[in-house]
Amino acid sequence: EAGVAQSPRYKIIEKRQSVAFWCNPISGHATLYWYQQILGQGPKLLIQFQNNGVVDDSQLPKDRFSAERLKGVDSTLKIQPAKLEDSAVYLCASSFPPYNEQFFGPGTRLTVL
Amino acid sequence: GNSVTQMEGPVTLSEEAFLTINCTYTATGYPSLFWYVQYPGEGLQLLLKATKADDKGSNKGFEATYRKETTSFHLEKGSVQVSDSAVYFCALDQGAQKLVFGQGTRLTINP
């Protein structure tokens, strides 16, 4: 079974630029999550989708972050414009309700200069 | 709000030593508890979990017991190997499969 795929693996941008990350969850997994992991901290949930609907985006900085999950499969997370404090690893995970085990992708490491 | 606190790292041990990584939590009710592991260059993987008080999760020689009296879920292994070197995260499910993670503990095992 293929795991959660993410791209790109690394991205370096200047502040105020835009960036987008892509995630392809495990086939059949209805729930998809985006996490932000700042160096030295645990992952923090940004947004949770159930199929193509948003379940929880209370921690998403909506003035600059947006996410979508068209057709309930792939998802993209966008930052526009980026700030220095957005430097982090962005993790995508998926799960198959009602089971609560989440499967994580390798992450995208973003550096904002 | 719900939170997870892990022991400060990094932790360095010799091969075959006994390992304990402490984890305590604050939550309403009795959430499911998890340990995730992140090997170098890889994504987080579920190591073990416990869904109710006094449950013991185990996998790959690691164990953790859900203690509601002390709100703890400490990770233990009797004899660590070099291949156990990784970052370990304790987490709780605060409902609707939303995980709250601790800050992680980096473990290094020397041969």
Tab-separated table of C-alpha atoms in Angstrom:
chain	number	residue	atom	x	y	z
A	1	GLU	CA	0.000	0.000	0.000
A	2	ALA	CA	1.424	3.377	-1.005
A	3	GLY	CA	1.864	5.888	1.783
A	4	VAL	CA	1.012	9.570	1.971
A	5	ALA	CA	2.862	11.492	-0.728
A	6	GLN	CA	3.969	15.102	-0.406
A	7	SER	CA	5.802	17.482	-2.674
A	8	PRO	CA	8.048	19.291	-2.820
A	9	ARG	CA	10.286	17.924	-0.071
A	10	TYR	CA	12.168	21.194	0.346
A	11	LYS	CA	11.380	24.785	-0.540
A	12	ILE	CA	13.299	28.006	0.021
A	13	ILE	CA	11.568	31.329	-0.639
A	14	GLU	CA	11.954	34.987	0.223
A	15	LYS	CA	9.515	36.600	2.648
A	16	ARG	CA	6.381	38.000	1.019
A	17	GLN	CA	6.559	35.367	-1.733
A	18	SER	CA	3.890	32.699	-2.215
A	19	VAL	CA	4.303	28.945	-1.906
A	20	ALA	CA	2.115	25.882	-2.330
A	21	PHE	CA	2.412	22.347	-1.021
A	22	TRP	CA	0.725	19.261	-2.385
A	23	CYS	CA	-0.475	16.122	-0.623
A	24	ASN	CA	-1.869	12.845	-1.932
A	25	PRO	CA	-3.335	10.738	0.898
A	26	ILE	CA	-3.561	6.978	1.122
A	27	SER	CA	-6.238	5.689	-1.232
A	28	GLY	CA	-9.624	5.480	0.454
A	29	HIS	CA	-8.705	7.668	3.420
A	30	ALA	CA	-11.534	10.151	3.866
A	31	THR	CA	-9.853	12.346	6.469
A	32	LEU	CA	-6.865	14.527	5.617
A	33	TYR	CA	-4.848	16.762	7.935
A	34	TRP	CA	-2.242	19.482	7.515
A	35	TYR	CA	0.163	20.111	10.384
A	36	GLN	CA	2.865	22.709	10.949
A	37	GLN	CA	5.968	21.522	12.812
A	38	ILE	CA	8.311	24.287	13.910
A	39	LEU	CA	11.850	23.190	14.788
A	40	GLY	CA	11.982	21.761	18.304
A	41	GLN	CA	8.203	21.546	18.662
A	42	GLY	CA	5.561	18.935	18.071
A	43	PRO	CA	3.246	19.111	15.069
A	44	LYS	CA	0.348	21.562	15.353
A	45	LEU	CA	-2.873	20.900	13.463
A	46	LEU	CA	-3.691	23.581	10.904
A	47	ILE	CA	-6.718	22.114	9.144
A	48	GLN	CA	-8.706	18.887	8.966
A	49	PHE	CA	-10.799	17.769	5.990
A	50	GLN	CA	-13.448	15.070	5.852
A	51	ASN	CA	-13.748	14.172	2.168
A	52	ASN	CA	-13.763	17.634	0.558
A	53	GLY	CA	-15.330	19.493	3.491
A	54	VAL	CA	-13.484	21.351	6.239
A	55	VAL	CA	-14.002	19.859	9.719
A	56	ASP	CA	-11.705	22.177	11.661
A	57	ASP	CA	-9.611	25.138	10.542
A	58	SER	CA	-9.552	27.006	13.839
A	59	GLN	CA	-5.731	27.036	13.956
A	60	LEU	CA	-5.216	28.108	10.340
A	61	PRO	CA	-3.994	31.737	9.960
A	62	LYS	CA	-6.584	32.558	7.371
A	63	ASP	CA	-5.152	35.947	6.467
A	64	ARG	CA	-2.253	34.190	4.710
A	65	PHE	CA	-2.896	30.436	4.679
A	66	SER	CA	-5.453	28.635	2.536
A	67	ALA	CA	-6.118	24.985	1.818
A	68	GLU	CA	-8.394	23.034	-0.423
A	69	ARG	CA	-9.220	19.428	-1.106
A	70	LEU	CA	-10.966	19.234	-4.423
A	71	LYS	CA	-12.800	15.983	-5.212
A	72	GLY	CA	-11.988	14.700	-1.729
A	73	VAL	CA	-8.594	13.278	-2.668
A	74	ASP	CA	-5.498	15.473	-3.191
A	75	SER	CA	-5.003	18.622	-1.182
A	76	THR	CA	-2.971	21.795	-1.514
A	77	LEU	CA	-1.865	24.175	1.212
A	78	LYS	CA	-0.883	27.701	0.184
A	79	ILE	CA	0.870	30.516	1.998
A	80	GLN	CA	0.549	34.019	0.563
A	81	PRO	CA	2.494	36.073	1.498
A	82	ALA	CA	5.041	34.119	3.531
A	83	LYS	CA	6.623	35.457	6.728
A	84	LEU	CA	9.885	34.458	8.380
A	85	GLU	CA	7.968	32.671	11.161
A	86	ASP	CA	6.380	30.335	8.607
A	87	SER	CA	9.683	28.452	8.345
A	88	ALA	CA	8.734	24.930	9.421
A	89	VAL	CA	8.027	21.429	8.197
A	90	TYR	CA	4.509	21.045	6.818
A	91	LEU	CA	3.144	17.570	7.363
A	92	CYS	CA	0.185	15.956	5.683
A	93	ALA	CA	-1.575	12.985	7.246
A	94	SER	CA	-4.602	10.876	6.426
A	95	SER	CA	-6.832	8.445	8.259
A	96	PHE	CA	-9.739	6.090	7.634
A	97	PRO	CA	-12.612	6.807	10.016
A	98	PRO	CA	-13.626	5.521	12.482
A	99	TYR	CA	-10.057	4.386	13.146
A	100	ASN	CA	-7.991	7.158	14.690
A	101	GLU	CA	-4.541	6.126	13.479
A	102	GLN	CA	-3.099	8.843	11.302
A	103	PHE	CA	-0.558	8.062	8.584
A	104	PHE	CA	1.943	10.806	7.906
A	105	GLY	CA	3.804	11.847	4.792
A	106	PRO	CA	7.509	12.772	4.834
A	107	GLY	CA	6.760	16.501	5.043
A	108	THR	CA	7.829	19.617	3.172
A	109	ARG	CA	10.579	21.668	4.794
A	110	LEU	CA	9.965	25.375	4.131
A	111	THR	CA	12.641	27.985	4.720
A	112	VAL	CA	11.613	31.635	4.459
A	113	LEU	CA	14.533	34.059	4.095
B	1	GLY	CA	-7.217	23.285	26.994
B	2	ASN	CA	-5.731	19.895	26.217
B	3	SER	CA	-1.962	19.596	26.327
B	4	VAL	CA	0.884	17.083	26.403
B	5	THR	CA	4.194	17.531	28.192
B	6	GLN	CA	7.203	15.335	27.479
B	7	MET	CA	10.498	15.091	29.294
B	8	GLU	CA	13.159	17.405	28.019
B	9	GLY	CA	15.651	15.975	25.588
B	10	PRO	CA	17.907	15.055	24.084
B	11	VAL	CA	18.397	11.659	25.691
B	12	THR	CA	21.587	9.695	25.028
B	13	LEU	CA	21.970	6.078	26.107
B	14	SER	CA	24.256	3.150	25.454
B	15	GLU	CA	23.017	0.106	23.596
B	16	GLU	CA	21.065	-2.366	25.800
B	17	ALA	CA	20.258	0.318	28.383
B	18	PHE	CA	16.759	0.723	29.837
B	19	LEU	CA	14.724	3.565	28.382
B	20	THR	CA	12.023	5.722	29.931
B	21	ILE	CA	10.584	8.804	28.240
B	22	ASN	CA	8.065	10.581	30.440
B	23	CYS	CA	4.796	11.942	29.128
B	24	THR	CA	2.007	13.610	31.076
B	25	TYR	CA	-1.177	15.120	29.755
B	26	THR	CA	-3.963	17.543	30.622
B	27	ALA	CA	-7.363	16.798	29.151
B	28	THR	CA	-11.047	16.652	29.850
B	29	GLY	CA	-12.351	13.113	29.946
B	30	TYR	CA	-10.245	10.135	28.943
B	31	PRO	CA	-8.690	10.665	25.545
B	32	SER	CA	-6.871	8.038	23.518
B	33	LEU	CA	-3.104	8.323	23.929
B	34	PHE	CA	-0.367	7.661	21.384
B	35	TRP	CA	3.359	7.455	20.897
B	36	TYR	CA	4.640	8.368	17.452
B	37	VAL	CA	8.244	7.926	16.275
B	38	GLN	CA	10.096	9.901	13.612
B	39	TYR	CA	13.216	8.231	12.223
B	40	PRO	CA	15.764	10.434	10.444
B	41	GLY	CA	14.481	11.562	7.056
B	42	GLU	CA	11.096	9.872	7.480
B	43	GLY	CA	7.555	10.855	8.421
B	44	LEU	CA	5.941	10.182	11.788
B	45	GLN	CA	4.860	6.597	12.395
B	46	LEU	CA	2.494	5.321	15.022
B	47	LEU	CA	4.477	3.299	17.557
B	48	LEU	CA	1.731	2.329	19.997
B	49	LYS	CA	-1.527	3.530	21.470
B	50	ALA	CA	-3.934	3.028	24.375
B	51	THR	CA	-7.603	3.927	24.309
B	52	LYS	CA	-8.664	3.634	27.954
B	53	ALA	CA	-7.346	3.729	31.491
B	54	ASP	CA	-4.985	0.887	32.468
B	55	ASP	CA	-4.568	-0.183	28.830
B	56	LYS	CA	-1.021	-1.082	27.868
B	57	GLY	CA	0.132	-0.381	24.349
B	58	SER	CA	3.128	-2.288	23.024
B	59	ASN	CA	5.116	-2.599	19.813
B	60	LYS	CA	8.721	-3.408	18.828
B	61	GLY	CA	9.658	-3.968	22.474
B	62	PHE	CA	8.287	-0.584	23.556
B	63	GLU	CA	5.489	-0.330	26.118
B	64	ALA	CA	3.372	2.422	27.645
B	65	THR	CA	0.544	2.179	30.193
B	66	TYR	CA	-2.378	4.626	30.357
B	67	ARG	CA	-2.412	5.882	33.970
B	68	LYS	CA	-5.406	8.121	34.661
B	69	GLU	CA	-4.441	8.616	38.341
B	70	THR	CA	-1.207	10.294	37.361
B	71	THR	CA	-2.360	11.440	33.869
B	72	SER	CA	0.719	9.803	32.414
B	73	PHE	CA	1.694	7.604	29.475
B	74	HIS	CA	5.418	6.967	29.900
B	75	LEU	CA	7.281	5.105	27.155
B	76	GLU	CA	9.612	2.276	28.205
B	77	LYS	CA	11.896	-0.260	26.582
B	78	GLY	CA	14.008	-2.800	28.404
B	79	SER	CA	17.001	-2.893	26.055
B	80	VAL	CA	17.475	-0.222	23.406
B	81	GLN	CA	19.288	-0.656	20.117
B	82	VAL	CA	21.125	1.799	17.879
B	83	SER	CA	18.223	1.524	15.431
B	84	ASP	CA	15.900	3.048	18.077
B	85	SER	CA	17.599	6.418	17.608
B	86	ALA	CA	14.791	8.776	16.573
B	87	VAL	CA	12.497	11.524	17.839
B	88	TYR	CA	9.562	10.298	19.937
B	89	PHE	CA	6.280	12.210	20.254
B	90	CYS	CA	3.536	11.643	22.796
B	91	ALA	CA	0.057	12.699	21.667
B	92	LEU	CA	-3.595	12.638	22.700
B	93	ASP	CA	-6.782	12.580	20.672
B	94	GLN	CA	-8.881	15.498	21.883
B	95	GLY	CA	-11.884	14.241	19.947
B	96	ALA	CA	-12.882	13.838	16.301
B	97	GLN	CA	-9.395	12.466	15.613
B	98	LYS	CA	-7.684	15.786	16.336
B	99	LEU	CA	-4.258	15.099	17.820
B	100	VAL	CA	-2.355	17.290	20.257
B	101	PHE	CA	1.375	16.507	20.331
B	102	GLY	CA	4.092	17.004	22.894
B	103	GLN	CA	7.280	18.754	21.864
B	104	GLY	CA	9.171	15.551	21.096
B	105	THR	CA	12.176	13.847	22.702
B	106	ARG	CA	15.271	13.120	20.629
B	107	LEU	CA	16.811	9.767	21.541
B	108	THR	CA	20.343	8.789	20.528
B	109	ILE	CA	21.674	5.298	21.197
B	110	ASN	CA	25.429	4.798	21.099
B	111	PRO	CA	26.938	1.380	20.281
